[in-house]
Tab-separated table of C-alpha atoms in Angstrom:
chain	number	residue	atom	x	y	z
A	1	MET	CA	101.557	81.539	104.968
A	2	LYS	CA	105.211	80.621	104.363
A	3	PRO	CA	107.672	81.518	107.136
A	4	PHE	CA	109.434	84.795	106.282
A	5	SER	CA	112.930	84.266	104.861
A	6	LYS	CA	115.449	86.006	102.610
A	7	GLU	CA	114.597	83.539	99.822
A	8	ILE	CA	110.867	84.201	99.901
A	9	LEU	CA	110.901	86.192	96.632
A	10	HIS	CA	112.898	83.637	94.674
A	11	ILE	CA	110.904	82.428	91.637
A	12	GLU	CA	111.111	78.604	91.592
A	13	ASN	CA	109.628	78.052	88.122
A	14	ILE	CA	111.280	80.924	86.256
A	15	GLU	CA	110.641	79.413	82.811
A	16	GLU	CA	106.917	79.150	83.477
A	17	VAL	CA	106.719	82.682	84.924
A	18	CYS	CA	108.610	84.053	81.927
A	19	ASP	CA	106.320	82.237	79.478
A	20	THR	CA	103.237	83.579	81.265
A	21	ILE	CA	104.530	87.159	80.981
A	22	VAL	CA	105.454	86.692	77.318
A	23	ASN	CA	102.079	85.170	76.419
A	24	LYS	CA	100.207	87.921	78.238
A	25	LEU	CA	102.342	90.570	76.500
A	26	LYS	CA	101.526	89.022	73.138
A	27	THR	CA	97.785	88.930	73.891
A	28	ASP	CA	97.749	92.446	75.359
A	29	VAL	CA	99.542	93.987	72.387
A	30	ALA	CA	97.944	91.996	69.558
A	31	GLN	CA	94.389	91.580	70.826
A	32	LYS	CA	93.654	94.276	73.427
A	33	LEU	CA	95.765	97.075	71.941
A	34	GLN	CA	95.590	95.765	68.362
A	35	ARG	CA	99.166	96.704	67.576
A	36	ARG	CA	101.712	94.674	65.592
A	37	GLY	CA	104.935	95.082	67.545
A	38	ALA	CA	106.720	96.902	70.345
A	39	VAL	CA	108.710	100.068	70.884
A	40	VAL	CA	110.929	100.023	73.975
A	41	GLY	CA	113.032	102.891	75.294
A	42	ILE	CA	116.330	101.377	76.430
A	43	SER	CA	118.653	103.057	78.913
A	44	GLY	CA	121.167	100.326	79.720
A	45	GLY	CA	119.343	99.789	83.022
A	46	ILE	CA	117.998	96.477	84.257
A	47	ASP	CA	114.270	97.196	83.891
A	48	SER	CA	114.294	98.406	80.289
A	49	SER	CA	116.707	95.596	79.356
A	50	VAL	CA	114.368	92.936	80.729
A	51	CYS	CA	111.384	94.568	78.998
A	52	MET	CA	113.227	94.575	75.692
A	53	ALA	CA	114.268	90.931	76.118
A	54	LEU	CA	110.671	89.953	76.966
A	55	SER	CA	109.365	91.872	73.950
A	56	THR	CA	111.850	90.085	71.708
A	57	LYS	CA	110.607	86.741	73.025
A	58	ALA	CA	106.996	87.790	72.506
A	59	PHE	CA	107.155	89.374	69.041
A	60	GLY	CA	110.509	88.336	67.552
A	61	PRO	CA	113.381	90.820	67.089
A	62	GLU	CA	112.075	92.042	63.737
A	63	LYS	CA	108.946	93.445	65.416
A	64	VAL	CA	110.762	95.251	68.222
A	65	THR	CA	112.348	98.692	67.892
A	66	ALA	CA	114.604	99.874	70.684
A	67	ILE	CA	114.963	103.626	71.087
A	68	MET	CA	117.882	105.232	72.899
A	69	LEU	CA	117.014	108.707	74.205
A	70	PRO	CA	120.136	110.375	75.575
A	71	GLU	CA	120.383	114.034	76.576
A	72	GLN	CA	123.233	116.197	77.787
A	73	ASP	CA	123.177	114.817	81.354
A	74	SER	CA	123.063	111.111	80.375
A	75	SER	CA	126.093	108.974	81.128
A	76	ASP	CA	128.009	107.412	78.193
A	77	ASP	CA	127.670	104.021	79.908
A	78	SER	CA	123.926	104.135	79.328
A	79	LYS	CA	124.302	104.293	75.550
A	80	ASN	CA	127.095	101.704	75.372
A	81	LEU	CA	125.185	99.194	77.493
A	82	ALA	CA	121.957	99.803	75.583
A	83	LEU	CA	123.752	99.102	72.291
A	84	LYS	CA	125.304	95.945	73.684
A	85	LEU	CA	121.872	94.733	74.783
A	86	ALA	CA	120.242	95.448	71.420
A	87	ASN	CA	123.076	93.709	69.555
A	88	LYS	CA	122.780	90.637	71.759
A	89	PHE	CA	119.070	90.288	70.989
A	90	SER	CA	119.434	91.389	67.328
A	91	VAL	CA	117.021	94.284	67.846
A	92	LYS	CA	117.321	97.373	65.648
A	93	THR	CA	118.034	100.621	67.471
A	94	ILE	CA	117.290	104.264	66.819
A	95	GLU	CA	119.080	107.028	68.699
A	96	GLU	CA	117.123	110.192	69.384
A	97	ASN	CA	119.039	112.833	71.296
A	98	ILE	CA	116.454	114.934	73.149
A	99	THR	CA	118.801	117.689	74.403
A	100	LYS	CA	117.489	120.320	71.965
A	101	ALA	CA	113.868	119.508	72.792
A	102	LEU	CA	114.653	119.827	76.496
A	103	ASP	CA	116.481	123.063	75.876
A	104	GLY	CA	113.404	124.326	74.033
A	105	PHE	CA	111.236	123.515	77.027
A	106	GLY	CA	113.686	125.360	79.280
A	107	CYS	CA	114.277	122.159	81.261
A	108	TYR	CA	117.926	122.873	82.158
A	109	ARG	CA	117.479	126.632	82.680
A	110	ARG	CA	114.448	126.265	84.946
A	111	ARG	CA	116.134	123.499	86.980
A	112	ASP	CA	119.418	125.406	87.348
A	113	GLU	CA	117.662	128.658	88.346
A	114	ALA	CA	115.934	126.827	91.196
A	115	ILE	CA	119.184	125.202	92.370
A	116	ALA	CA	120.996	128.567	92.268
A	117	ARG	CA	118.319	130.155	94.483
A	118	VAL	CA	119.248	127.630	97.195
A	119	ILE	CA	122.995	127.314	96.622
A	120	HIS	CA	124.032	130.779	95.501
A	121	ASN	CA	127.471	129.960	94.086
A	122	PHE	CA	126.139	127.090	91.930
A	123	ASP	CA	127.684	127.197	88.451
A	124	PRO	CA	125.849	124.750	86.160
A	125	LYS	CA	128.650	124.919	83.580
A	126	VAL	CA	131.160	123.183	85.853
A	127	ASP	CA	129.342	121.976	88.984
A	128	LYS	CA	127.431	118.707	89.272
A	129	ALA	CA	124.087	118.622	91.069
A	130	LYS	CA	121.479	116.163	92.292
A	131	ILE	CA	118.611	115.957	94.742
A	132	GLU	CA	118.370	113.252	97.390
A	133	ILE	CA	116.548	112.146	100.524
A	134	LYS	CA	119.054	111.956	103.362
A	135	GLN	CA	116.821	110.766	106.180
A	136	ASP	CA	116.964	107.255	107.566
A	137	ILE	CA	113.874	105.347	106.379
A	138	SER	CA	113.617	103.492	109.705
A	139	GLN	CA	112.830	106.774	111.488
A	140	ASN	CA	109.186	107.605	111.643
A	141	ILE	CA	109.140	110.837	109.630
A	142	PRO	CA	108.366	111.479	105.927
A	143	GLY	CA	111.379	111.900	103.659
A	144	ILE	CA	112.058	115.322	102.169
A	145	PHE	CA	114.649	116.304	99.611
A	146	SER	CA	117.979	118.109	99.837
A	147	VAL	CA	119.921	119.507	96.893
A	148	THR	CA	123.598	118.594	96.689
A	149	VAL	CA	126.127	120.456	94.547
A	150	ILE	CA	129.587	119.047	93.876
A	151	LYS	CA	132.245	121.589	92.911
A	152	PRO	CA	135.065	120.693	90.477
A	153	ASN	CA	137.516	120.609	93.436
A	154	GLY	CA	135.362	117.965	95.139
A	155	GLU	CA	133.722	120.324	97.644
A	156	VAL	CA	130.197	119.133	98.462
A	157	ILE	CA	127.476	121.642	99.413
A	158	SER	CA	124.100	120.316	100.503
A	159	LYS	CA	120.957	122.130	101.671
A	160	LEU	CA	117.404	121.165	102.464
A	161	LEU	CA	115.193	122.214	99.547
A	162	PRO	CA	112.485	124.799	100.202
A	163	VAL	CA	109.132	123.794	98.779
A	164	LYS	CA	109.094	126.226	95.832
A	165	GLU	CA	112.559	125.224	94.609
A	166	TYR	CA	111.903	121.502	95.172
A	167	LEU	CA	108.744	121.635	93.074
A	168	GLN	CA	110.448	123.651	90.313
A	169	ILE	CA	113.402	121.233	90.104
A	170	VAL	CA	111.110	118.198	89.897
A	171	ALA	CA	108.751	119.867	87.401
A	172	SER	CA	111.719	120.872	85.205
A	173	THR	CA	113.448	117.496	85.191
A	174	ASN	CA	110.129	115.742	84.514
A	175	PHE	CA	110.372	117.243	81.006
A	176	LYS	CA	112.973	114.509	80.418
A	177	GLN	CA	110.646	111.562	80.994
A	178	ARG	CA	107.756	113.276	79.208
A	179	SER	CA	109.887	114.157	76.170
A	180	ARG	CA	111.141	110.585	76.031
A	181	MET	CA	107.613	109.215	76.119
A	182	SER	CA	106.578	111.674	73.426
A	183	MET	CA	109.341	110.376	71.156
A	184	LEU	CA	108.493	106.738	71.948
A	185	TYR	CA	104.904	107.381	70.864
A	186	TYR	CA	106.108	109.040	67.667
A	187	HIS	CA	107.883	105.818	66.689
A	188	ALA	CA	105.096	103.580	68.002
A	189	GLU	CA	102.494	105.448	65.960
A	190	ARG	CA	104.511	105.504	62.747
A	191	LEU	CA	105.069	101.731	63.063
A	192	HIS	CA	101.644	100.877	64.491
A	193	TYR	CA	103.411	99.372	67.528
A	194	ALA	CA	102.662	99.555	71.271
A	195	VAL	CA	104.897	101.364	73.763
A	196	ILE	CA	106.256	99.005	76.391
A	197	GLY	CA	106.521	100.600	79.841
A	198	THR	CA	109.444	99.592	82.019
A	199	PRO	CA	108.515	100.394	85.672
A	200	ASN	CA	108.758	97.508	88.140
A	201	LYS	CA	106.425	96.895	91.095
A	202	HIS	CA	108.190	99.313	93.469
A	203	GLU	CA	108.290	102.099	90.941
A	204	VAL	CA	104.592	101.670	90.190
A	205	GLU	CA	103.432	101.320	93.793
A	206	GLN	CA	105.748	103.821	95.483
A	207	GLY	CA	105.210	106.330	92.699
A	208	PHE	CA	108.771	106.424	91.384
A	209	PHE	CA	107.711	107.453	87.886
A	210	VAL	CA	106.551	110.571	86.073
A	211	LYS	CA	102.848	110.893	85.311
A	212	HIS	CA	102.436	110.958	81.513
A	213	GLY	CA	106.176	110.300	81.291
A	214	ASP	CA	107.593	106.839	81.974
A	215	GLY	CA	104.249	106.084	83.643
A	216	GLY	CA	102.386	106.662	80.379
A	217	ALA	CA	103.049	103.514	78.355
A	218	ASP	CA	100.550	101.052	76.827
A	219	VAL	CA	101.577	97.944	78.734
A	220	MET	CA	103.902	97.288	81.697
A	221	PRO	CA	105.081	93.668	81.611
A	222	ILE	CA	107.178	93.828	84.812
A	223	GLY	CA	104.878	96.136	86.785
A	224	HIS	CA	104.032	93.273	89.153
A	225	LEU	CA	107.608	92.099	89.792
A	226	TYR	CA	109.907	92.996	92.681
A	227	LYS	CA	113.316	94.277	91.579
A	228	THR	CA	114.961	91.082	92.936
A	229	GLN	CA	112.721	89.099	90.589
A	230	VAL	CA	113.524	91.410	87.677
A	231	TYR	CA	117.211	90.535	88.234
A	232	GLN	CA	116.353	86.830	88.308
A	233	LEU	CA	114.460	87.211	85.041
A	234	ALA	CA	117.393	89.172	83.557
A	235	ARG	CA	119.766	86.288	84.290
A	236	TYR	CA	117.308	83.781	82.838
A	237	LEU	CA	116.782	85.835	79.664
A	238	GLY	CA	120.524	86.355	79.112
A	239	VAL	CA	120.740	90.116	79.676
A	240	PRO	CA	124.456	91.124	79.487
A	241	GLN	CA	126.238	90.742	82.834
A	242	GLU	CA	127.481	94.389	82.839
A	243	ILE	CA	123.844	95.529	82.932
A	244	ILE	CA	123.038	93.106	85.764
A	245	ASP	CA	126.089	94.272	87.736
A	246	ARG	CA	125.401	98.004	87.268
A	247	THR	CA	124.053	99.961	90.266
A	248	PRO	CA	120.585	101.297	89.360
A	249	THR	CA	120.808	105.058	88.765
A	250	THR	CA	118.301	107.701	87.796
A	251	ASP	CA	120.537	109.035	84.973
A	252	THR	CA	118.622	112.298	85.341
A	253	TYR	CA	120.882	114.706	87.267
A	254	THR	CA	124.416	115.815	86.448
A	255	ALA	CA	125.889	114.257	89.616
A	256	GLU	CA	126.004	110.476	90.024
A	257	GLN	CA	122.833	109.440	91.735
A	258	THR	CA	121.650	105.970	92.711
A	259	GLN	CA	117.929	105.194	92.918
A	260	GLU	CA	118.529	104.393	96.586
A	261	ASP	CA	119.813	107.939	97.334
A	262	PHE	CA	117.174	109.574	95.211
A	263	PHE	CA	114.051	107.858	96.378
A	264	PHE	CA	113.999	104.430	97.922
A	265	GLN	CA	116.269	105.171	100.943
A	266	MET	CA	117.422	101.547	101.202
A	267	PRO	CA	119.051	98.856	99.010
A	268	HIS	CA	116.520	97.150	96.725
A	269	LYS	CA	117.221	93.651	98.111
A	270	GLU	CA	116.275	94.802	101.608
A	271	MET	CA	113.373	96.910	100.418
A	272	ASP	CA	111.876	94.084	98.342
A	273	LEU	CA	111.769	91.725	101.302
A	274	ILE	CA	110.349	94.238	103.772
A	275	TRP	CA	107.787	95.402	101.198
A	276	TYR	CA	106.743	91.769	100.732
A	277	GLY	CA	106.440	91.436	104.513
A	278	TRP	CA	104.313	94.586	104.681
A	279	GLU	CA	102.075	93.609	101.769
A	280	ASN	CA	101.477	90.144	103.154
A	281	ASN	CA	100.928	91.217	106.767
A	282	TYR	CA	104.002	89.521	108.239
A	283	LYS	CA	104.571	90.508	111.860
A	284	THR	CA	107.274	93.126	112.346
A	285	ASP	CA	109.258	90.991	114.816
A	286	GLU	CA	109.367	88.019	112.387
A	287	VAL	CA	110.592	90.271	109.539
A	288	GLY	CA	112.976	92.126	111.861
A	289	LYS	CA	114.618	88.887	112.998
A	290	VAL	CA	115.396	87.870	109.407
A	291	MET	CA	116.466	91.374	108.314
A	292	GLY	CA	118.624	92.146	111.378
A	293	LYS	CA	116.428	95.046	112.465
A	294	THR	CA	114.240	95.743	115.480
A	295	ALA	CA	110.475	95.304	115.265
A	296	GLN	CA	110.152	99.086	115.761
A	297	GLU	CA	112.448	99.796	112.794
A	298	ILE	CA	110.392	97.448	110.603
A	299	GLU	CA	107.197	99.105	111.852
A	300	ASN	CA	108.587	102.518	110.839
A	301	ILE	CA	109.589	101.199	107.415
A	302	TYR	CA	106.089	99.722	106.952
A	303	LYS	CA	104.673	103.174	107.766
A	304	SER	CA	107.035	104.799	105.288
A	305	PHE	CA	105.814	102.420	102.529
A	306	GLU	CA	102.224	103.198	103.389
A	307	ARG	CA	102.912	106.949	103.320
A	308	LYS	CA	104.672	106.732	99.952
A	309	ARG	CA	101.837	104.699	98.443
A	310	ASN	CA	99.197	107.110	99.751
A	311	THR	CA	101.125	110.262	98.795
A	312	THR	CA	101.641	109.050	95.229
A	313	GLU	CA	98.092	107.800	94.607
A	314	TYR	CA	97.578	110.891	92.423
A	315	LEU	CA	100.195	109.598	89.978
A	316	ARG	CA	98.331	106.335	89.426
A	317	MET	CA	94.899	107.901	89.096
A	318	ARG	CA	93.187	108.024	85.729
A	319	PRO	CA	91.542	111.314	84.716
A	320	ILE	CA	88.392	111.910	86.744
A	321	PHE	CA	85.181	112.377	84.748
B	1	MET	CA	105.282	135.928	130.134
B	2	LYS	CA	107.081	132.930	128.682
B	3	THR	CA	103.905	130.917	129.070
B	4	GLN	CA	101.933	133.470	127.081
B	5	VAL	CA	104.444	133.431	124.196
B	6	GLU	CA	104.498	129.643	124.356
B	7	THR	CA	100.718	129.474	124.151
B	8	GLU	CA	100.663	131.926	121.248
B	9	ASN	CA	103.290	129.960	119.338
B	10	LYS	CA	101.556	126.690	120.060
B	11	ASN	CA	98.295	128.091	118.720
B	12	LYS	CA	100.021	129.446	115.631
B	13	ILE	CA	101.465	126.008	114.839
B	14	LYS	CA	98.203	124.237	115.560
B	15	ASN	CA	96.201	126.701	113.476
B	16	TYR	CA	98.661	126.367	110.627
B	17	ILE	CA	98.291	122.558	110.607
B	18	ILE	CA	94.495	122.787	110.847
B	19	SER	CA	94.348	125.286	108.017
B	20	ALA	CA	96.894	123.471	105.810
B	21	THR	CA	95.156	120.116	106.176
B	22	LEU	CA	91.577	121.473	106.134
B	23	SER	CA	91.050	119.537	109.378
B	24	ASP	CA	88.484	119.945	112.075
B	25	THR	CA	89.817	121.901	115.070
B	26	LYS	CA	89.127	118.864	117.235
B	27	ALA	CA	91.324	116.650	115.030
B	28	ILE	CA	94.524	117.859	116.628
B	29	ASN	CA	95.775	118.462	120.157
B	30	ASP	CA	99.236	119.326	121.430
B	31	ASP	CA	100.391	115.716	121.433
B	32	THR	CA	98.646	114.364	118.312
B	33	LEU	CA	101.200	112.470	116.223
B	34	ILE	CA	100.864	114.386	112.973
B	35	PHE	CA	102.578	111.826	110.720
B	36	GLU	CA	101.190	108.715	112.431
B	37	THR	CA	97.660	109.996	112.031
B	38	GLY	CA	98.256	110.875	108.393
B	39	LEU	CA	97.649	114.619	108.924
B	40	LEU	CA	100.912	115.491	107.154
B	41	ASP	CA	102.809	113.583	104.462
B	42	SER	CA	106.178	114.490	102.921
B	43	MET	CA	104.777	117.498	101.030
B	44	GLY	CA	102.930	118.524	104.192
B	45	LEU	CA	106.204	118.420	106.134
B	46	LEU	CA	107.925	120.445	103.422
B	47	PHE	CA	105.228	123.138	103.602
B	48	LEU	CA	105.440	123.084	107.414
B	49	VAL	CA	109.204	123.675	107.253
B	50	GLU	CA	108.550	126.648	104.954
B	51	TYR	CA	105.932	128.004	107.366
B	52	LEU	CA	108.306	127.733	110.353
B	53	ASN	CA	110.952	129.540	108.361
B	54	GLU	CA	108.620	132.397	107.448
B	55	GLU	CA	106.771	132.682	110.737
B	56	PHE	CA	109.589	132.061	113.241
B	57	ASN	CA	112.584	132.894	111.059
B	58	ILE	CA	114.297	129.559	111.648
B	59	GLU	CA	116.224	127.515	109.111
B	60	VAL	CA	115.762	123.745	109.345
B	61	LYS	CA	118.779	121.624	108.412
B	62	ASP	CA	118.434	118.129	106.965
B	63	ASP	CA	119.958	116.464	110.046
B	64	GLU	CA	117.254	118.135	112.181
B	65	LEU	CA	114.448	116.307	110.355
B	66	LEU	CA	113.849	113.897	113.201
B	67	PRO	CA	110.604	112.596	114.715
B	68	GLU	CA	111.471	114.190	118.076
B	69	ASN	CA	111.521	117.640	116.413
B	70	PHE	CA	108.393	117.342	114.280
B	71	GLN	CA	106.065	114.572	115.404
B	72	SER	CA	103.581	116.776	117.329
B	73	VAL	CA	102.737	120.414	118.066
B	74	ASN	CA	104.600	120.132	121.378
B	75	SER	CA	107.747	118.729	119.760
B	76	ILE	CA	107.697	121.430	117.052
B	77	LEU	CA	107.350	124.100	119.737
B	78	LYS	CA	110.287	122.667	121.688
B	79	PHE	CA	112.344	122.562	118.492
B	80	ILE	CA	111.546	126.200	117.678
B	81	GLU	CA	112.427	127.327	121.200
B	82	GLY	CA	115.740	125.488	120.947
B	83	LYS	CA	116.550	127.329	117.710
B	84	GLN	CA	115.605	130.834	118.901
């Protein structure tokens, strides 16, 4: 076993790794799935950008269709960056605004009703809102969500979410990922293409995806890669620098929300390394020394990873017969 | 008298955890670490917070979500007493 270091996740032979992924993608889509191209939902984020770039390498730009799926809460940056990416790789794009579909499902109304039951003066017309885990991951207690409302004058109101409201907010916003996947399959079916899923290793294994939403694709080419490695691949593939430099967000709630605040509770570079240490049974004191943390803090983070993986097993399960 | 109320509250908390987790009554004592042993996960903690609110009329704030307040029946009891 290699000594634990901050460089342990660096891919030495990036060209070879990239070729392996591309060849597998080609085989999976053409032979296993028997489809003739790829549909990728692009958000201007790093994961979907890398998946689109890999698909272009595998099938050629003429057999890739990139779909942009904005809704009323999406940031304008997402669309601009997605367009820049598609132009760079000469991939055709289709924009499908899903706001009306979400409105039909009652996504916004159901979410806002739940928020207003917790923060009584919440006004969805002018206030911004998000949910986040505020606890420190190195403390040995499961993370639970708070709702935060930001008033137009900058006032921030935050409250721990009761179970009923938490579940309603999550169930409502999950319409977004499920509607997007529905639209991706519409295009995939009309073209006889496969849907390329964009979750990375952490999202898959910690359950940071929506069942039958972004977790419902045909093939997930970066599902085995740490986020640090996805960035390395992005640089190798020539993904635009603005996308590489952008802080990963959920682009789901009206208030700005990083993936770190929402779910992961620590920066991805740190999380990747400690996850690797946990997965490969590195001793907590060895990892702690490299990461500038105590062995006890690393132990607590290991436990948090284990809890998240166990709690989200349901999301990865196939239907039970 | 205080001891009797304490015992009643302790039993209420313990019974709640046993019932919520469908555990054997022997699976938990006053000092069992409920997260370490996997009895409660994040949803379990969320439901526990709701139970404490309904049963003991206490509101838990996000900065009170600490292991020392929730890691065992005894620590939950101490936390409740501090809030009442």
